[in-house]
Amino acid sequence: MEPRVTFYSRQGCHLCDEARLVVEKVVGNDYTEVDIDADDELRERFTDEVPVTYVDGKQHDFWRVSEERLRAALARSPE
């Protein structure tokens, strides 16, 4: 089964480091992390909005991840 959380980030991003800690607190290692700088399309799409968190394929947060909001999103059934 595919992880419900996808975390878009880039190297050297302090907000990404902080958000990753929140994601890992909530879901452990059960998420997919994507480096936007490894893909021209993603780099252009997200530019300076990283980190970006998706839940069940839909954008959930960017810049900062709220533990409470992430837990609430994951409590809902995937569509």
Coordinates of C-alpha atoms in Angstrom, one line a residue:
M1 CA 0.0 0.0 0.0
E2 CA 1.3 3.4 -1.0
P3 CA 2.0 5.9 1.9
R4 CA -0.8 8.5 2.4
V5 CA 1.7 11.3 2.9
T6 CA 4.0 12.8 0.3
F7 CA 6.5 15.3 1.4
Y8 CA 8.1 17.6 -1.2
S9 CA 11.4 19.1 -0.1
R10 CA 14.8 20.3 -1.1
Q11 CA 18.3 20.0 0.4
G12 CA 19.5 22.8 2.6
C13 CA 15.9 23.9 3.5
H14 CA 15.6 24.6 7.2
L15 CA 11.8 24.7 7.0
C16 CA 11.9 21.3 5.3
D17 CA 14.0 19.9 8.2
E18 CA 11.5 21.2 10.7
A19 CA 8.5 20.0 8.8
R20 CA 10.1 16.5 8.3
L21 CA 10.3 16.1 12.1
V22 CA 6.5 16.8 12.4
V23 CA 5.7 14.4 9.6
E24 CA 7.9 11.7 11.1
K25 CA 6.3 12.3 14.6
V26 CA 2.9 11.7 13.1
V27 CA 3.5 8.9 10.5
G28 CA 7.0 7.5 11.4
N29 CA 8.8 6.5 8.2
D30 CA 5.5 5.8 6.4
Y31 CA 5.7 8.6 3.9
T32 CA 7.3 9.4 0.6
E33 CA 9.8 12.2 0.3
V34 CA 10.5 13.8 -3.0
D35 CA 13.4 16.2 -3.7
I36 CA 11.9 18.9 -6.0
D37 CA 15.3 19.8 -7.3
A38 CA 15.7 16.4 -8.9
D39 CA 12.7 17.2 -11.2
D40 CA 12.5 20.3 -13.4
E41 CA 8.7 20.3 -13.4
L42 CA 8.4 20.0 -9.6
R43 CA 11.1 22.7 -9.1
E44 CA 9.2 25.0 -11.4
R45 CA 5.8 24.1 -9.8
F46 CA 6.8 24.5 -6.1
T47 CA 9.7 27.0 -6.4
D48 CA 9.9 28.5 -2.9
E49 CA 6.8 27.0 -1.4
V50 CA 8.7 24.0 0.0
P51 CA 8.1 22.1 2.1
V52 CA 4.8 21.0 0.6
T53 CA 2.9 18.1 2.2
Y54 CA 0.2 16.1 0.3
V55 CA -2.2 13.7 2.0
D56 CA -4.0 11.2 -0.3
G57 CA -2.8 13.1 -3.4
K58 CA -4.1 16.5 -2.3
Q59 CA -2.1 19.4 -1.1
H60 CA -2.4 19.7 2.6
D61 CA 0.2 22.3 3.8
F62 CA 3.2 24.2 2.6
W63 CA 6.1 26.0 4.5
R64 CA 5.0 24.7 7.9
V65 CA 3.3 21.4 8.8
S66 CA 0.8 21.5 11.6
E67 CA 0.8 18.2 13.6
E68 CA -2.9 18.7 14.6
R69 CA -4.0 19.3 11.0
L70 CA -2.0 16.4 9.7
R71 CA -3.4 14.0 12.3
A72 CA -6.9 15.2 11.5
A73 CA -6.4 14.7 7.7
L74 CA -5.1 11.2 8.3
A75 CA -8.0 10.4 10.6
R76 CA -10.3 10.8 7.6
S77 CA -10.7 7.9 5.2
P78 CA -8.8 8.2 1.9
E79 CA -11.0 9.1 -1.0

